[in-house]
Coordinates of C-alpha atoms and ligand atoms in Angstrom, one line a residue:
X13 CA 0.0 0.2 -0.3
X14 CA 1.4 3.4 -1.0
X15 CA 1.6 6.1 1.6
X16 CA -1.0 8.4 -0.2
X17 CA -3.4 5.4 0.7
X18 CA -2.4 5.0 3.6
X19 CA -2.9 8.4 4.3
X20 CA -6.1 8.4 2.6
X21 CA -7.6 5.1 5.4
X22 CA -6.5 7.3 8.0
X23 CA -8.6 10.5 6.9
X24 CA -11.5 8.3 6.5
X25 CA -11.0 6.6 10.1
X26 CA -10.4 9.8 11.5
X27 CA -13.6 11.5 9.9
X28 CA -15.8 8.3 11.0
X29 CA -14.9 8.8 14.9
X30 CA -14.9 12.1 15.0
X31 CA -18.6 12.0 13.3
X32 CA -19.4 9.2 15.6
X33 CA -18.7 10.2 18.7
X34 CA -21.5 13.1 18.6
X35 CA -23.3 14.1 21.3
X36 CA -25.4 11.4 21.6
X37 CA -22.9 8.4 21.4
X38 CA -21.3 10.2 24.2
X39 CA -24.2 10.2 26.6
X40 CA -24.8 6.7 26.0
X41 CA -21.2 5.4 26.2
X42 CA -21.2 4.4 29.8
X43 CA -23.9 1.9 28.7
X44 CA -22.5 -0.1 25.7
X45 CA -18.6 -0.2 26.3
X46 CA -18.2 -3.2 28.3
X47 CA -14.7 -1.3 30.2
X48 CA -16.5 1.1 31.3
X49 CA -20.0 -1.0 32.6
X50 CA -18.8 -3.7 34.3
X51 CA -17.2 -3.3 37.8
X52 CA -14.9 -6.6 37.5
X53 CA -13.3 -4.8 33.9
X54 CA -13.3 -1.4 35.6
X55 CA -11.2 -3.0 38.4
X56 CA -8.7 -5.3 36.2
X57 CA -8.1 -1.4 34.5
X58 CA -8.1 0.1 37.8
X59 CA -4.9 -2.5 39.0
X60 CA -3.5 -2.4 35.8
X61 CA -3.1 1.9 35.9
X62 CA -1.8 1.1 39.5
X63 CA 1.6 -1.1 38.5
X64 CA 1.8 1.7 35.5
X65 CA 2.2 4.7 37.9
X66 CA 3.9 2.3 40.8
X67 CA 6.4 1.5 38.4
X68 CA 7.0 5.6 37.0
X69 CA 7.6 6.7 40.5
X70 CA 10.2 4.9 40.6
X71 CA 11.7 7.9 38.0
X72 CA 9.4 10.3 38.6
X73 CA 7.2 11.9 41.4
X74 CA 4.5 13.3 39.2
X75 CA 4.4 10.8 36.3
X76 CA 2.9 12.1 33.2
X77 CA 0.6 10.9 31.1
X78 CA -0.1 11.0 27.5
X79 CA -3.7 9.4 27.3
X80 CA -4.4 9.0 23.1
X81 CA -7.9 8.7 22.3
X82 CA -9.1 9.8 25.8
X83 CA -12.5 9.8 24.9
X84 CA -15.6 10.8 27.4
X85 CA -12.7 10.9 30.6
X86 CA -13.3 7.3 32.4
X87 CA -10.4 6.0 31.4
X88 CA -8.6 9.4 32.0
X89 CA -10.1 8.9 35.8
X90 CA -7.6 6.6 37.5
X91 CA -4.6 8.3 36.0
X92 CA -5.5 11.9 37.8
X93 CA -7.6 10.3 40.8
X94 CA -3.5 8.7 41.6
X95 CA -1.7 12.0 41.6
X96 CA -0.8 11.7 37.5
X97 CA -0.1 14.8 34.9
X98 CA -2.5 14.0 32.1
X99 CA -2.4 15.4 28.3
X100 CA -6.1 14.0 26.9
X101 CA -6.0 13.9 23.6
X102 CA -8.9 13.5 21.4
X103 CA -11.1 14.6 17.5
X104 CA -14.2 14.1 19.1
X105 CA -15.7 17.5 20.6
X106 CA -18.5 16.1 23.1
X107 CA -16.0 13.0 24.2
X108 CA -13.8 15.9 25.0
X109 CA -16.4 18.3 27.1
X110 CA -17.9 15.0 28.8
X111 CA -14.1 14.4 29.8
X112 CA -13.5 17.9 31.0
X113 CA -16.8 18.0 33.2
X114 CA -16.0 13.9 34.1
X115 CA -12.2 15.4 35.4
X116 CA -12.4 18.6 36.5
X117 CA -11.9 17.8 40.1
X118 CA -8.3 17.4 39.0
X119 CA -8.2 20.3 36.3
X120 CA -5.0 21.6 38.1
X121 CA -3.1 18.6 36.2
X122 CA -4.9 17.8 33.1
X123 CA -4.4 19.3 29.8
X124 CA -6.6 18.2 27.0
X125 CA -6.1 18.8 23.3
X126 CA -8.6 18.6 20.3
X127 CA -6.3 16.5 18.0
X128 CA -6.0 13.3 16.1
X129 CA -3.0 11.2 17.4
X130 CA -0.7 11.5 14.8
X131 CA -0.7 14.8 14.9
X132 CA -0.2 15.3 18.6
X133 CA 2.4 12.8 18.0
X134 CA 4.4 15.4 16.4
X135 CA 6.1 16.9 19.5
X136 CA 9.2 17.5 21.1
X137 CA 7.2 16.6 24.7
X138 CA 8.1 13.4 25.9
X139 CA 5.9 11.3 28.8
X140 CA 6.2 8.2 31.3
X141 CA 3.5 6.9 30.2
X142 CA 1.4 6.6 26.8
X143 CA -1.8 5.1 27.2
X144 CA -4.3 4.3 24.9
X145 CA -7.5 2.2 26.2
X146 CA -10.4 1.1 24.0
X147 CA -8.3 3.1 21.1
X148 CA -5.7 1.0 19.5
X149 CA -8.6 -1.0 17.1
X150 CA -9.9 2.5 15.2
X151 CA -6.4 3.1 13.9
X152 CA -6.1 1.6 10.8
X153 CA -2.0 1.3 11.3
X154 CA -1.9 1.3 14.9
X155 CA 2.3 0.1 14.9
X156 CA 3.3 3.5 13.1
X157 CA 1.4 5.2 16.1
X158 CA 3.0 3.0 18.9
X159 CA 6.3 3.5 16.8
X160 CA 5.5 7.2 17.1
X161 CA 4.4 7.0 20.8
X162 CA 7.5 4.7 21.8
X163 CA 10.0 7.7 20.2
X164 CA 7.5 10.2 22.6
X165 CA 8.4 8.2 25.9
X166 CA 10.7 9.4 29.0
X167 CA 14.3 7.1 29.1
X168 CA 12.0 4.8 31.5
X169 CA 8.8 5.6 29.9
X170 CA 6.0 2.9 29.8
X171 CA 3.4 2.0 26.9
X172 CA -0.2 0.7 27.8
X173 CA -3.1 -0.4 26.1
X174 CA -6.4 -2.0 27.4
X175 CA -9.3 -3.4 25.6
X176 CA -8.8 -4.0 22.0
X177 CA -10.3 -7.8 20.8
X178 CA -7.4 -10.7 20.4
X179 CA -6.7 -11.2 16.7
X180 CA -9.4 -13.4 15.7
X181 CA -7.4 -15.9 14.3
X182 CA -5.9 -16.7 16.9
X183 CA -8.3 -17.5 19.6
X184 CA -8.8 -21.2 19.7
X185 CA -12.3 -22.2 17.7
X186 CA -14.6 -23.4 20.9
X187 CA -13.8 -19.4 22.0
X188 CA -14.5 -17.9 19.0
X189 CA -18.0 -19.8 18.6
X190 CA -19.1 -18.9 21.8
X191 CA -18.1 -15.5 21.7
X192 CA -19.7 -14.9 18.2
X193 CA -23.1 -16.6 19.6
X194 CA -22.9 -14.5 22.8
X195 CA -22.2 -11.3 20.5
X196 CA -25.1 -12.4 18.3
X197 CA -27.3 -13.1 20.9
X198 CA -27.5 -9.7 22.4
X199 CA -27.2 -8.0 19.0
X200 CA -30.2 -9.8 18.0
X201 CA -32.4 -7.6 20.2
X202 CA -30.6 -4.5 19.3
X203 CA -31.1 -1.6 17.0
X204 CA -30.6 -2.0 13.1
X205 CA -30.3 -6.1 13.4
X206 CA -30.9 -6.6 9.5
X207 CA -28.1 -3.4 9.0
X208 CA -25.6 -5.0 11.3
X209 CA -26.4 -8.5 9.4
X210 CA -26.4 -7.3 5.8
X211 CA -22.6 -5.4 6.6
X212 CA -21.5 -8.3 8.3
X213 CA -22.5 -10.5 5.1
X214 CA -20.7 -8.0 3.2
X215 CA -17.8 -7.9 5.0
X216 CA -17.3 -12.1 5.2
X217 CA -17.2 -11.8 1.8
X218 CA -14.0 -9.6 2.2
X219 CA -15.7 -5.8 0.9
X220 CA -15.6 -2.3 2.7
X221 CA -16.7 0.6 1.9
X222 CA -15.1 3.9 2.4
X223 CA -18.3 5.2 2.6
X224 CA -19.3 3.5 5.4
X225 CA -19.4 4.8 8.8
X226 CA -19.6 1.4 10.5
X227 CA -16.5 0.4 8.4
X228 CA -14.1 2.9 9.8
X229 CA -15.1 4.0 13.0
X230 CA -13.8 0.2 15.0
X231 CA -11.7 -0.4 12.6
X232 CA -10.2 -3.3 13.3
X233 CA -13.1 -4.6 15.5
X234 CA -14.9 -5.3 11.8
X235 CA -11.9 -7.1 10.5
X236 CA -9.2 -9.4 12.0
X237 CA -8.9 -7.9 15.4
X238 CA -5.3 -6.0 16.9
X239 CA -2.3 -8.2 16.2
X240 CA -0.9 -8.3 19.8
X241 CA 2.1 -10.3 18.6
X242 CA 2.9 -7.7 16.1
X243 CA 2.6 -5.2 18.6
X244 CA 4.7 -7.5 21.2
X245 CA 7.3 -8.1 18.3
X246 CA 7.4 -4.3 17.8
X247 CA 7.9 -2.7 21.6
X248 CA 10.3 -5.8 22.2
X249 CA 12.5 -5.1 19.0
X250 CA 12.8 -1.3 20.5
X251 CA 13.4 -2.3 24.4
X252 CA 11.2 -3.1 25.9
X253 CA 9.6 -6.0 28.5
X254 CA 5.9 -6.5 27.4
X255 CA 3.6 -8.2 29.7
X256 CA 0.2 -9.2 27.6
X257 CA -3.1 -9.5 29.6
X258 CA -5.8 -11.7 27.8
X259 CA -9.4 -11.4 29.4
X260 CA -13.1 -11.5 28.6
X261 CA -15.0 -9.2 27.5
X262 CA -18.7 -9.1 25.5
X263 CA -21.5 -6.6 25.4
X264 CA -24.4 -8.6 27.2
X265 CA -24.8 -8.6 31.2
X266 CA -25.7 -12.0 31.0
X267 CA -23.0 -13.4 28.8
X268 CA -20.2 -10.5 30.7
X269 CA -20.1 -13.1 34.1
X270 CA -20.5 -16.5 31.7
X271 CA -18.2 -15.5 29.4
X272 CA -15.5 -15.0 32.0
X273 CA -15.8 -18.4 33.9
X274 CA -15.6 -20.0 30.7
X275 CA -12.6 -19.0 30.7
X276 CA -12.5 -17.2 27.5
X277 CA -9.7 -14.7 26.4
X278 CA -10.9 -12.3 23.2
X279 CA -9.7 -8.6 24.2
X280 CA -6.0 -7.8 25.5
X281 CA -4.3 -5.3 27.3
X282 CA -0.9 -4.8 26.8
X283 CA 1.9 -3.1 29.4
X284 CA 5.3 -2.5 28.3
X285 CA 8.4 -1.5 30.5
X286 CA 11.9 -0.7 29.2
X287 CA 14.2 -3.3 29.6
X288 CA 16.7 -2.6 32.1
Ligands
LIG24 C1 -13.7 3.7 22.1 S1 -13.3 5.0 22.5 C2 -12.4 5.1 23.8 C3 -12.2 6.3 25.3 C4 -11.4 6.1 26.3 N1 -10.1 6.1 25.8 C5 -12.2 4.3 27.4 O1 -11.2 3.9 27.1 O2 -12.8 4.5 27.6 C6 -12.6 5.9 21.2 C7 -11.9 7.7 21.1 O3 -10.7 7.7 20.2 C8 -11.0 9.0 20.0 N2 -10.7 8.1 18.1 C9 -10.5 7.3 17.4 N3 -9.6 7.1 16.5 C10 -8.9 8.7 16.9 C11 -7.7 10.0 16.1 N4 -7.3 9.4 15.1 N5 -7.3 10.6 16.8 C12 -7.6 11.1 18.0 N6 -9.3 10.3 18.3 C13 -9.1 9.5 18.2 C14 -12.6 8.4 19.5 O4 -13.0 10.1 19.4 C15 -13.2 8.2 20.7 O5 -13.4 9.0 21.6

């Protein structure tokens, strides 16, 4: 793929995200996003944030965090609550308005920037932590973003991603089948079921449309997930030690505890620390 083609794909994804995350979707965000909706996933996230910040504090009293695709602030807040200084970046105006409201008590340690992730990374600033929560799967070429992100880290800086779908063709057959069954059982009661079904059948034939927002917003969710192995390979080559945390996440409230109890793993987080 040429650089021009890649830039066009990026632009479509950015525009789709900016349009999708409007006032209405921001209002409904907590109802439809498993990692902020379910206490078990919120707790997992908080534990990982605490781990990341404990490591960062070995080198900096007030760690600096760059939160890319920060959204409406639910994933930003734990960093602020634990005393970090945060720069929150997002393209969506309504998501950032909600973030400002939610994080208002910590505004002396918060900077909000409405920008595309790539342009936010064109900076000389360095951060102790780069966090991307539920974000990598929105970015077509996430590996080059991670590469640019790593260059914006301080000497002992860490990369932390959370809530991305494990690359689908690396998930075991039984887990994949159970996961799909649970998703469809939930999806059948949601809006636009037949629209969703026809898009799914089209994508199964490998057809994606430039002008279909649903094909470009959660870019990798509707393709093959996010490649956890490629991310680890990239970060390892840059001198990081990676810990991959795999867990279960789904939409339907009945299915979340069921899938976890069955030990299905369809989602991952990565904490990458510099090798010493
Ligand atoms: C699913 S939300 C995640 C929000 C938050 N980090 C969380 O974990 O709840 C994804 C966010 O990424 C933002 N986003 C997607 N692509 C982006 C890009 N290229 N530049 C900046 N923000 C982007 C969207 O606007 C949206 O707010």
